[in-house]
Tab-separated table of N, CA, C and O in Angstrom:
chain	number	residue	atom	x	y	z
L	1478	GLN	N	10.014	10.915	10.442
L	1478	GLN	CA	9.056	10.850	9.259
L	1478	GLN	C	8.749	9.592	9.137
L	1478	GLN	O	9.073	8.457	9.780
L	1479	VAL	N	7.727	9.424	8.014
L	1479	VAL	CA	7.150	8.226	7.607
L	1479	VAL	C	7.299	7.688	6.287
L	1479	VAL	O	7.495	8.520	5.241
L	1480	GLN	N	7.728	6.462	6.079
L	1480	GLN	CA	8.029	5.932	4.906
L	1480	GLN	C	7.041	4.899	4.626
L	1480	GLN	O	6.421	4.239	5.424
L	1481	LEU	N	6.729	4.899	3.030
L	1481	LEU	CA	5.592	4.041	2.581
L	1481	LEU	C	6.310	3.068	1.584
L	1481	LEU	O	6.746	3.703	0.703
L	1482	VAL	N	6.210	1.842	1.899
L	1482	VAL	CA	6.836	0.829	0.837
L	1482	VAL	C	5.770	0.156	0.081
L	1482	VAL	O	5.027	-0.668	1.049
L	1483	GLU	N	5.414	0.223	-1.118
L	1483	GLU	CA	4.544	-0.453	-1.910
L	1483	GLU	C	5.238	-1.834	-2.394
L	1483	GLU	O	6.395	-1.888	-2.787
L	1484	SER	N	4.459	-2.826	-2.648
L	1484	SER	CA	4.721	-3.984	-3.451
L	1484	SER	C	3.513	-4.624	-3.891
L	1484	SER	O	2.385	-4.115	-3.746
L	1485	GLY	N	3.694	-5.523	-4.671
L	1485	GLY	CA	2.561	-6.404	-5.209
L	1485	GLY	C	2.302	-5.907	-6.863
L	1485	GLY	O	1.488	-6.673	-7.379
L	1486	GLY	N	2.869	-4.975	-7.347
L	1486	GLY	CA	2.641	-4.877	-8.582
L	1486	GLY	C	3.305	-5.606	-9.623
L	1486	GLY	O	4.064	-6.319	-9.274
L	1487	GLY	N	2.907	-5.435	-11.068
L	1487	GLY	CA	3.603	-6.393	-11.938
L	1487	GLY	C	2.694	-6.486	-13.086
L	1487	GLY	O	1.996	-5.908	-13.425
L	1488	LEU	N	3.139	-7.684	-13.916
L	1488	LEU	CA	2.310	-7.790	-15.116
L	1488	LEU	C	1.389	-8.957	-14.886
L	1488	LEU	O	1.945	-10.042	-14.458
L	1489	VAL	N	0.241	-8.979	-15.461
L	1489	VAL	CA	-0.793	-9.744	-15.457
L	1489	VAL	C	-1.545	-9.822	-16.735
L	1489	VAL	O	-1.468	-8.685	-17.375
L	1490	GLN	N	-2.197	-10.649	-17.050
L	1490	GLN	CA	-3.092	-10.829	-18.147
L	1490	GLN	C	-4.371	-10.459	-17.894
L	1490	GLN	O	-4.986	-10.322	-16.469
L	1491	ALA	N	-5.096	-9.984	-18.800
L	1491	ALA	CA	-6.455	-9.500	-18.570
L	1491	ALA	C	-7.239	-10.453	-17.756
L	1491	ALA	O	-7.304	-11.811	-18.416
L	1492	GLY	N	-8.159	-10.037	-16.933
L	1492	GLY	CA	-8.905	-11.057	-16.171
L	1492	GLY	C	-8.192	-11.446	-14.882
L	1492	GLY	O	-8.845	-12.201	-14.225
L	1493	GLY	N	-6.792	-11.247	-14.879
L	1493	GLY	CA	-6.334	-11.673	-13.707
L	1493	GLY	C	-6.485	-10.723	-12.520
L	1493	GLY	O	-7.126	-9.797	-12.656
L	1494	SER	N	-5.743	-11.084	-11.468
L	1494	SER	CA	-5.715	-10.099	-10.257
L	1494	SER	C	-4.469	-10.062	-9.718
L	1494	SER	O	-3.538	-10.698	-9.938
L	1495	LEU	N	-4.488	-9.013	-8.941
L	1495	LEU	CA	-3.135	-8.474	-8.103
L	1495	LEU	C	-3.468	-7.990	-6.882
L	1495	LEU	O	-4.701	-7.474	-6.671
L	1496	ARG	N	-2.742	-7.982	-5.750
L	1496	ARG	CA	-3.004	-7.373	-4.329
L	1496	ARG	C	-1.751	-6.575	-4.366
L	1496	ARG	O	-0.708	-6.874	-4.073
L	1497	LEU	N	-2.147	-5.337	-4.293
L	1497	LEU	CA	-0.924	-4.297	-3.924
L	1497	LEU	C	-0.990	-4.150	-2.330
L	1497	LEU	O	-2.074	-4.080	-1.803
L	1498	SER	N	0.092	-3.919	-1.749
L	1498	SER	CA	0.320	-3.638	-0.408
L	1498	SER	C	1.246	-2.501	-0.254
L	1498	SER	O	2.070	-2.193	-1.003
L	1499	CYS	N	0.992	-1.853	1.011
L	1499	CYS	CA	1.651	-0.750	1.307
L	1499	CYS	C	1.897	-0.609	2.921
L	1499	CYS	O	0.982	-0.502	3.567
L	1500	ALA	N	3.065	-0.592	3.309
L	1500	ALA	CA	3.494	-0.683	4.826
L	1500	ALA	C	3.969	0.673	5.022
L	1500	ALA	O	5.046	1.094	4.525
L	1501	ALA	N	3.583	1.080	6.187
L	1501	ALA	CA	3.926	2.302	6.764
L	1501	ALA	C	4.784	1.949	7.907
L	1501	ALA	O	4.552	1.438	8.853
L	1502	SER	N	5.896	2.760	7.914
L	1502	SER	CA	6.986	2.680	9.077
L	1502	SER	C	7.586	3.977	9.317
L	1502	SER	O	7.441	5.007	8.453
L	1503	GLY	N	8.304	4.255	10.451
L	1503	GLY	CA	9.135	5.434	10.673
L	1503	GLY	C	8.886	5.889	12.055
L	1503	GLY	O	8.585	4.967	13.012
L	1504	SER	N	8.630	7.372	12.238
L	1504	SER	CA	8.264	7.589	13.511
L	1504	SER	C	7.241	7.531	13.969
L	1504	SER	O	6.159	7.004	13.267
L	1505	ILE	N	6.879	7.604	15.212
L	1505	ILE	CA	5.855	7.551	16.111
L	1505	ILE	C	4.447	8.457	15.185
L	1505	ILE	O	4.626	9.495	15.159
L	1506	PHE	N	3.309	7.885	14.768
L	1506	PHE	CA	2.409	8.559	14.326
L	1506	PHE	C	0.900	7.916	14.415
L	1506	PHE	O	1.184	6.679	14.908
L	1507	ILE	N	0.132	8.553	14.228
L	1507	ILE	CA	-1.463	8.045	14.055
L	1507	ILE	C	-1.696	8.159	12.510
L	1507	ILE	O	-1.836	9.103	11.949
L	1508	ILE	N	-2.119	7.023	11.881
L	1508	ILE	CA	-2.595	6.891	10.638
L	1508	ILE	C	-4.168	7.153	10.661
L	1508	ILE	O	-4.928	6.523	11.432
L	1509	ASN	N	-4.571	8.286	10.031
L	1509	ASN	CA	-6.090	8.750	9.935
L	1509	ASN	C	-6.663	8.000	8.781
L	1509	ASN	O	-7.802	7.614	9.049
L	1510	ALA	N	-6.065	7.881	7.727
L	1510	ALA	CA	-6.510	7.223	6.572
L	1510	ALA	C	-5.339	6.817	5.469
L	1510	ALA	O	-4.274	7.520	5.624
L	1511	MET	N	-5.580	5.714	4.937
L	1511	MET	CA	-4.751	5.302	3.845
L	1511	MET	C	-5.451	5.144	2.536
L	1511	MET	O	-6.507	4.865	2.560
L	1512	GLY	N	-4.653	5.285	1.517
L	1512	GLY	CA	-5.590	4.972	0.241
L	1512	GLY	C	-4.532	4.739	-1.051
L	1512	GLY	O	-3.286	4.683	-0.733
L	1513	TRP	N	-5.207	4.501	-2.163
L	1513	TRP	CA	-4.284	4.210	-3.553
L	1513	TRP	C	-4.841	5.138	-4.315
L	1513	TRP	O	-6.106	5.359	-4.512
L	1514	TYR	N	-3.822	5.575	-5.217
L	1514	TYR	CA	-4.183	6.630	-6.183
L	1514	TYR	C	-3.360	5.926	-7.352
L	1514	TYR	O	-2.430	5.277	-7.275
L	1515	ARG	N	-3.774	6.597	-8.757
L	1515	ARG	CA	-3.238	6.131	-9.804
L	1515	ARG	C	-2.665	7.263	-10.739
L	1515	ARG	O	-3.439	8.327	-10.592
L	1516	GLN	N	-1.643	7.285	-11.568
L	1516	GLN	CA	-1.501	8.271	-12.304
L	1516	GLN	C	-0.634	7.835	-13.585
L	1516	GLN	O	0.317	7.104	-13.492
L	1517	ALA	N	-1.196	8.260	-14.601
L	1517	ALA	CA	-0.606	7.545	-16.105
L	1517	ALA	C	0.034	8.811	-16.690
L	1517	ALA	O	0.002	9.988	-16.028
L	1518	PRO	N	1.176	8.612	-17.517
L	1518	PRO	CA	1.903	9.495	-17.935
L	1518	PRO	C	1.147	10.718	-18.508
L	1518	PRO	O	0.038	10.587	-19.467
L	1519	GLY	N	1.549	12.000	-18.083
L	1519	GLY	CA	0.800	12.975	-18.785
L	1519	GLY	C	-0.732	13.401	-18.177
L	1519	GLY	O	-1.360	14.188	-18.680
L	1520	LYS	N	-0.902	12.525	-17.264
L	1520	LYS	CA	-2.232	12.788	-16.575
L	1520	LYS	C	-1.937	13.079	-14.839
L	1520	LYS	O	-0.854	12.732	-14.296
L	1521	GLN	N	-2.975	13.853	-14.483
L	1521	GLN	CA	-3.149	14.045	-12.967
L	1521	GLN	C	-3.156	12.619	-12.153
L	1521	GLN	O	-3.859	11.889	-12.557
L	1522	ARG	N	-2.789	12.745	-10.938
L	1522	ARG	CA	-2.965	11.566	-10.000
L	1522	ARG	C	-4.540	11.744	-9.753
L	1522	ARG	O	-4.844	12.742	-9.192
L	1523	GLU	N	-4.930	10.441	-9.462
L	1523	GLU	CA	-6.391	10.371	-9.205
L	1523	GLU	C	-6.640	9.170	-8.317
L	1523	GLU	O	-6.066	8.252	-8.128
L	1524	LEU	N	-8.104	9.364	-7.426
L	1524	LEU	CA	-8.283	8.560	-6.525
L	1524	LEU	C	-8.719	7.372	-7.047
L	1524	LEU	O	-9.422	7.067	-8.080
L	1525	VAL	N	-7.986	6.103	-6.406
L	1525	VAL	CA	-8.632	4.722	-6.727
L	1525	VAL	C	-9.637	4.371	-5.459
L	1525	VAL	O	-10.844	4.081	-5.808
L	1526	ALA	N	-8.937	4.372	-4.317
L	1526	ALA	CA	-9.861	4.109	-3.039
L	1526	ALA	C	-9.099	4.401	-1.882
L	1526	ALA	O	-7.779	4.575	-1.946
L	1527	THR	N	-9.833	4.927	-0.762
L	1527	THR	CA	-9.340	4.999	0.285
L	1527	THR	C	-9.866	4.425	1.640
L	1527	THR	O	-10.999	4.011	1.366
L	1528	ILE	N	-9.303	4.140	2.676
L	1528	ILE	CA	-9.843	3.641	3.859
L	1528	ILE	C	-9.505	4.521	5.105
L	1528	ILE	O	-8.311	4.731	5.256
L	1529	THR	N	-10.273	4.650	5.886
L	1529	THR	CA	-10.115	5.394	7.092
L	1529	THR	C	-9.665	4.639	8.339
L	1529	THR	O	-9.938	3.319	8.146
L	1530	SER	N	-9.146	5.082	9.224
L	1530	SER	CA	-8.868	4.341	10.744
L	1530	SER	C	-10.311	3.660	11.169
L	1530	SER	O	-10.242	2.695	11.933
L	1531	GLY	N	-11.373	4.227	10.844
L	1531	GLY	CA	-12.791	3.527	11.324
L	1531	GLY	C	-13.212	2.569	10.187
L	1531	GLY	O	-14.482	2.251	10.351
L	1532	SER	N	-12.381	2.234	9.340
L	1532	SER	CA	-12.870	1.504	8.320
L	1532	SER	C	-13.736	1.669	7.139
L	1532	SER	O	-14.469	1.096	6.429
L	1533	SER	N	-14.059	3.006	7.345
L	1533	SER	CA	-14.802	3.596	6.043
L	1533	SER	C	-14.346	3.756	4.779
L	1533	SER	O	-13.171	4.287	4.673
L	1534	THR	N	-14.752	3.236	4.048
L	1534	THR	CA	-13.891	3.053	2.584
L	1534	THR	C	-14.648	4.158	1.496
L	1534	THR	O	-16.027	4.531	1.523
L	1535	ASN	N	-13.885	4.510	0.525
L	1535	ASN	CA	-14.191	5.475	-0.629
L	1535	ASN	C	-13.565	4.822	-1.977
L	1535	ASN	O	-12.302	4.565	-1.841
L	1536	TYR	N	-14.562	4.888	-2.874
L	1536	TYR	CA	-13.869	4.064	-4.096
L	1536	TYR	C	-14.398	5.080	-5.349
L	1536	TYR	O	-15.308	5.679	-5.158
L	1537	ALA	N	-13.475	5.096	-6.317
L	1537	ALA	CA	-13.635	5.678	-7.557
L	1537	ALA	C	-14.709	4.903	-8.245
L	1537	ALA	O	-14.776	3.703	-8.040
L	1538	ASP	N	-15.507	5.615	-9.200
L	1538	ASP	CA	-16.621	4.891	-9.751
L	1538	ASP	C	-15.958	3.923	-10.800
L	1538	ASP	O	-16.847	2.994	-10.782
L	1539	TYR	N	-14.940	3.922	-11.304
L	1539	TYR	CA	-14.432	2.945	-12.293
L	1539	TYR	C	-14.053	1.836	-11.772
L	1539	TYR	O	-13.790	0.816	-12.275
L	1540	VAL	N	-13.978	1.735	-10.321
L	1540	VAL	CA	-13.375	0.448	-9.780
L	1540	VAL	C	-14.416	-0.123	-8.752
L	1540	VAL	O	-14.197	-1.060	-8.324
L	1541	LYS	N	-15.594	0.353	-8.578
L	1541	LYS	CA	-16.578	-0.147	-7.574
L	1541	LYS	C	-16.844	-1.537	-8.151
L	1541	LYS	O	-17.266	-1.735	-9.171
L	1542	GLY	N	-16.982	-2.405	-7.086
L	1542	GLY	CA	-17.300	-3.704	-7.444
L	1542	GLY	C	-16.283	-4.638	-8.142
L	1542	GLY	O	-16.360	-5.891	-8.296
L	1543	ARG	N	-14.980	-4.185	-8.248
L	1543	ARG	CA	-13.948	-4.779	-8.927
L	1543	ARG	C	-12.701	-4.712	-7.963
L	1543	ARG	O	-11.898	-5.710	-7.958
L	1544	PHE	N	-12.451	-3.629	-7.667
L	1544	PHE	CA	-11.162	-3.504	-6.369
L	1544	PHE	C	-11.865	-3.462	-4.989
L	1544	PHE	O	-12.855	-2.826	-4.681
L	1545	THR	N	-11.058	-3.880	-4.004
L	1545	THR	CA	-11.206	-3.800	-2.586
L	1545	THR	C	-10.168	-3.312	-1.881
L	1545	THR	O	-9.020	-3.948	-1.838
L	1546	ILE	N	-10.281	-2.287	-1.247
L	1546	ILE	CA	-9.144	-1.685	-0.094
L	1546	ILE	C	-9.670	-2.549	1.355
L	1546	ILE	O	-10.761	-2.474	1.768
L	1547	SER	N	-8.553	-2.619	1.913
L	1547	SER	CA	-8.654	-3.272	3.238
L	1547	SER	C	-7.322	-2.694	3.990
L	1547	SER	O	-6.290	-2.064	3.360
L	1548	ARG	N	-7.271	-2.935	5.311
L	1548	ARG	CA	-6.090	-2.509	6.179
L	1548	ARG	C	-5.838	-3.641	7.204
L	1548	ARG	O	-6.763	-4.361	7.757
L	1549	ASP	N	-4.608	-3.523	7.645
L	1549	ASP	CA	-4.202	-4.041	8.967
L	1549	ASP	C	-3.426	-3.259	9.888
L	1549	ASP	O	-2.387	-3.035	9.443
L	1550	ASN	N	-4.309	-2.887	10.880
L	1550	ASN	CA	-3.511	-1.893	11.812
L	1550	ASN	C	-2.401	-2.289	12.562
L	1550	ASN	O	-1.584	-1.655	12.654
L	1551	ALA	N	-2.283	-3.910	12.771
L	1551	ALA	CA	-1.288	-4.173	13.542
L	1551	ALA	C	-0.130	-4.063	12.717
L	1551	ALA	O	0.888	-4.076	13.317
L	1552	LYS	N	-0.113	-4.150	11.239
L	1552	LYS	CA	0.958	-4.031	10.623
L	1552	LYS	C	1.132	-2.839	9.816
L	1552	LYS	O	2.217	-2.824	9.050
L	1553	ASN	N	0.340	-1.650	10.146
L	1553	ASN	CA	0.303	-0.497	9.499
L	1553	ASN	C	0.233	-0.511	7.942
L	1553	ASN	O	1.171	0.193	7.291
L	1554	THR	N	-0.634	-1.424	7.645
L	1554	THR	CA	-0.551	-1.758	6.050
L	1554	THR	C	-1.774	-1.789	5.614
L	1554	THR	O	-2.919	-2.145	6.028
L	1555	VAL	N	-1.885	-1.161	4.195
L	1555	VAL	CA	-3.134	-1.139	3.503
L	1555	VAL	C	-2.977	-2.057	2.176
L	1555	VAL	O	-1.811	-2.166	1.603
L	1556	TYR	N	-4.059	-2.621	1.860
L	1556	TYR	CA	-4.007	-3.584	0.583
L	1556	TYR	C	-5.134	-2.947	-0.506
L	1556	TYR	O	-6.014	-2.282	-0.164
L	1557	LEU	N	-4.977	-3.308	-1.546
L	1557	LEU	CA	-5.797	-3.091	-2.714
L	1557	LEU	C	-5.779	-4.229	-3.545
L	1557	LEU	O	-4.740	-4.825	-4.089
L	1558	GLN	N	-6.922	-5.115	-3.296
L	1558	GLN	CA	-7.272	-6.297	-4.227
L	1558	GLN	C	-7.819	-5.986	-5.473
L	1558	GLN	O	-8.912	-5.314	-5.388
L	1559	MET	N	-7.211	-6.389	-6.435
L	1559	MET	CA	-7.495	-5.845	-7.803
L	1559	MET	C	-8.091	-6.994	-8.669
L	1559	MET	O	-7.089	-8.094	-8.928
L	1560	ASN	N	-9.333	-7.332	-8.947
L	1560	ASN	CA	-9.773	-8.491	-9.781
L	1560	ASN	C	-10.150	-8.036	-10.983
L	1560	ASN	O	-10.486	-6.878	-11.285
L	1561	SER	N	-10.234	-8.905	-11.847
L	1561	SER	CA	-11.100	-8.798	-13.173
L	1561	SER	C	-10.330	-7.493	-13.986
L	1561	SER	O	-10.956	-6.966	-14.450
L	1562	LEU	N	-8.867	-7.650	-14.000
L	1562	LEU	CA	-8.057	-6.474	-14.299
L	1562	LEU	C	-8.378	-6.352	-15.879
L	1562	LEU	O	-8.374	-7.353	-16.501
L	1563	LYS	N	-8.374	-5.292	-16.419
L	1563	LYS	CA	-8.480	-4.814	-17.785
L	1563	LYS	C	-7.253	-4.029	-17.982
L	1563	LYS	O	-6.670	-3.287	-17.262
L	1564	PRO	N	-6.882	-3.972	-19.267
L	1564	PRO	CA	-5.745	-3.134	-19.807
L	1564	PRO	C	-5.761	-1.768	-19.362
L	1564	PRO	O	-4.760	-1.145	-19.238
L	1565	GLU	N	-6.857	-1.176	-19.470
L	1565	GLU	CA	-7.284	0.306	-19.142
L	1565	GLU	C	-6.802	0.314	-17.683
L	1565	GLU	O	-6.450	1.621	-17.287
L	1566	TYR	N	-6.503	-0.328	-16.879
L	1566	TYR	CA	-6.051	-0.146	-15.550
L	1566	TYR	C	-4.398	-0.221	-15.379
L	1566	TYR	O	-3.955	0.008	-14.350
L	1567	THR	N	-3.959	-0.226	-16.527
L	1567	THR	CA	-2.374	-0.102	-16.582
L	1567	THR	C	-1.852	1.323	-16.212
L	1567	THR	O	-2.082	2.313	-17.033
L	1568	THR	N	-1.093	1.471	-15.409
L	1568	THR	CA	-0.624	2.612	-14.676
L	1568	THR	C	0.094	2.563	-13.601
L	1568	THR	O	0.449	1.251	-13.036
L	1569	VAL	N	0.795	3.677	-12.980
L	1569	VAL	CA	1.358	3.555	-11.731
L	1569	VAL	C	0.481	3.844	-10.533
L	1569	VAL	O	-0.349	4.757	-10.726
L	1570	TYR	N	0.552	2.852	-9.729
L	1570	TYR	CA	-0.387	3.068	-8.464
L	1570	TYR	C	0.441	3.710	-7.261
L	1570	TYR	O	1.541	3.081	-6.888
L	1571	TYR	N	-0.147	4.650	-6.562
L	1571	TYR	CA	0.647	5.144	-5.506
L	1571	TYR	C	-0.043	4.927	-4.316
L	1571	TYR	O	-1.233	5.371	-4.157
L	1572	CYS	N	0.688	4.724	-3.112
L	1572	CYS	CA	0.206	4.695	-1.642
L	1572	CYS	C	0.179	5.989	-1.056
L	1572	CYS	O	1.306	6.756	-1.377
L	1573	ASN	N	-0.785	6.330	-0.532
L	1573	ASN	CA	-1.017	7.741	0.190
L	1573	ASN	C	-1.323	7.286	1.735
L	1573	ASN	O	-2.119	6.468	2.222
L	1574	ALA	N	-0.759	8.127	2.707
L	1574	ALA	CA	-1.239	8.020	4.061
L	1574	ALA	C	-1.388	9.424	4.619
L	1574	ALA	O	-0.377	10.160	4.469
L	1575	ASP	N	-2.415	9.509	5.221
L	1575	ASP	CA	-2.746	10.903	6.020
L	1575	ASP	C	-2.561	10.438	7.365
L	1575	ASP	O	-3.279	9.574	7.923
L	1576	VAL	N	-1.430	11.224	8.035
L	1576	VAL	CA	-1.233	10.851	9.495
L	1576	VAL	C	-1.163	12.000	10.344
L	1576	VAL	O	-0.970	13.163	9.880
L	1577	THR	N	-1.248	11.749	11.735
L	1577	THR	CA	-0.828	12.674	12.539
L	1577	THR	C	0.507	12.308	13.448
L	1577	THR	O	0.321	11.291	13.951
L	1578	SER	N	1.304	13.199	13.446
L	1578	SER	CA	2.632	12.922	14.316
L	1578	SER	C	2.272	13.220	15.843
L	1578	SER	O	1.190	14.000	16.278
L	1579	VAL	N	3.013	12.439	16.777
L	1579	VAL	CA	2.729	12.578	18.073
L	1579	VAL	C	3.318	13.961	18.821
L	1579	VAL	O	2.829	14.751	19.319
L	1580	VAL	N	4.699	14.102	18.216
L	1580	VAL	CA	5.347	15.227	18.545
L	1580	VAL	C	6.084	15.876	17.294
L	1580	VAL	O	6.919	15.422	16.895
L	1581	PRO	N	5.638	17.264	16.847
L	1581	PRO	CA	4.641	17.881	17.181
L	1581	PRO	C	3.214	17.201	16.662
L	1581	PRO	O	3.227	16.342	15.856
L	1582	GLN	N	2.374	17.553	17.470
L	1582	GLN	CA	0.825	17.184	16.857
L	1582	GLN	C	0.739	17.927	15.586
L	1582	GLN	O	-0.029	19.028	15.712
L	1583	ARG	N	0.739	17.366	14.445
L	1583	ARG	CA	0.456	18.159	12.988
L	1583	ARG	C	0.105	16.789	12.159
L	1583	ARG	O	0.480	15.821	12.307
L	1584	LYS	N	-0.866	17.277	11.120
L	1584	LYS	CA	-1.142	16.233	10.108
L	1584	LYS	C	-0.260	16.342	8.851
L	1584	LYS	O	0.016	17.562	8.793
L	1585	TYR	N	0.028	15.215	8.506
L	1585	TYR	CA	0.674	15.203	7.178
L	1585	TYR	C	0.231	14.286	6.163
L	1585	TYR	O	-0.479	13.407	6.455
L	1586	GLY	N	0.630	14.556	4.986
L	1586	GLY	CA	0.413	13.524	3.893
L	1586	GLY	C	1.562	13.058	3.353
L	1586	GLY	O	2.566	13.592	3.119
L	1587	TYR	N	1.697	11.735	3.095
L	1587	TYR	CA	2.843	10.938	2.629
L	1587	TYR	C	2.657	10.132	1.114
L	1587	TYR	O	1.388	9.816	1.207
L	1588	TRP	N	3.503	10.057	0.435
L	1588	TRP	CA	3.408	9.288	-0.963
L	1588	TRP	C	4.293	8.095	-0.810
L	1588	TRP	O	5.610	8.515	-0.563
L	1589	GLY	N	3.992	7.022	-1.446
L	1589	GLY	CA	4.805	6.038	-1.893
L	1589	GLY	C	5.506	6.358	-3.123
L	1589	GLY	O	5.173	7.310	-3.740
L	1590	GLN	N	6.469	5.571	-3.431
L	1590	GLN	CA	7.348	5.593	-4.718
L	1590	GLN	C	6.555	5.320	-5.953
L	1590	GLN	O	6.961	5.594	-6.930
L	1591	GLY	N	5.347	4.498	-5.738
L	1591	GLY	CA	4.646	4.110	-6.726
L	1591	GLY	C	4.870	2.632	-7.223
L	1591	GLY	O	6.279	2.219	-7.121
L	1592	THR	N	4.073	1.905	-7.731
L	1592	THR	CA	4.247	0.546	-8.211
L	1592	THR	C	3.553	0.273	-9.306
L	1592	THR	O	2.471	0.645	-9.616
L	1593	GLN	N	4.169	-0.137	-10.495
L	1593	GLN	CA	3.663	-0.360	-11.774
L	1593	GLN	C	2.554	-1.615	-11.941
L	1593	GLN	O	3.150	-2.587	-11.350
L	1594	VAL	N	1.655	-1.303	-12.494
L	1594	VAL	CA	0.645	-2.417	-12.848
L	1594	VAL	C	0.409	-2.404	-14.244
L	1594	VAL	O	0.201	-1.481	-14.944
L	1595	THR	N	0.600	-3.601	-14.894
L	1595	THR	CA	0.630	-3.584	-16.315
L	1595	THR	C	-0.308	-4.987	-16.718
L	1595	THR	O	-0.040	-5.954	-16.208
L	1596	VAL	N	-1.224	-4.665	-17.334
L	1596	VAL	CA	-2.378	-5.632	-17.615
L	1596	VAL	C	-2.230	-5.816	-19.206
L	1596	VAL	O	-2.533	-4.813	-20.111
L	1597	SER	N	-1.894	-6.880	-19.487
L	1597	SER	CA	-1.867	-7.206	-21.079
L	1597	SER	C	-3.238	-7.852	-21.428
L	1597	SER	O	-3.836	-8.512	-20.785
L	1598	SER	N	-3.288	-7.598	-22.779
L	1598	SER	CA	-4.521	-8.165	-23.438
L	1598	SER	C	-4.311	-9.178	-24.253
L	1598	SER	O	-5.042	-10.218	-24.669
């Protein structure tokens, strides 16, 4: 199986920055895409940003120009650089990985446990 370990969340003041990291480990697999999603209490999980193995990115409209997603294939890690943070961005952020296992050859989706981001005003 694949495990996703998130880090980098915490408490910051409005206007500050954070960089979230998510490292994938476990059985032999191929990462097709990784991304970040957020989920506030009582709401559904929603897209923040994704990045494919070919480095194609996709961002939610509300974070365009403010967040940057990147990856390091050698470390099986995806990052989310969060700049100019606002209190509205306070929530739990979850790492997601779309992977293909080697044996058997199947596609799977995995989620991390989530990391809390709190932006104070």
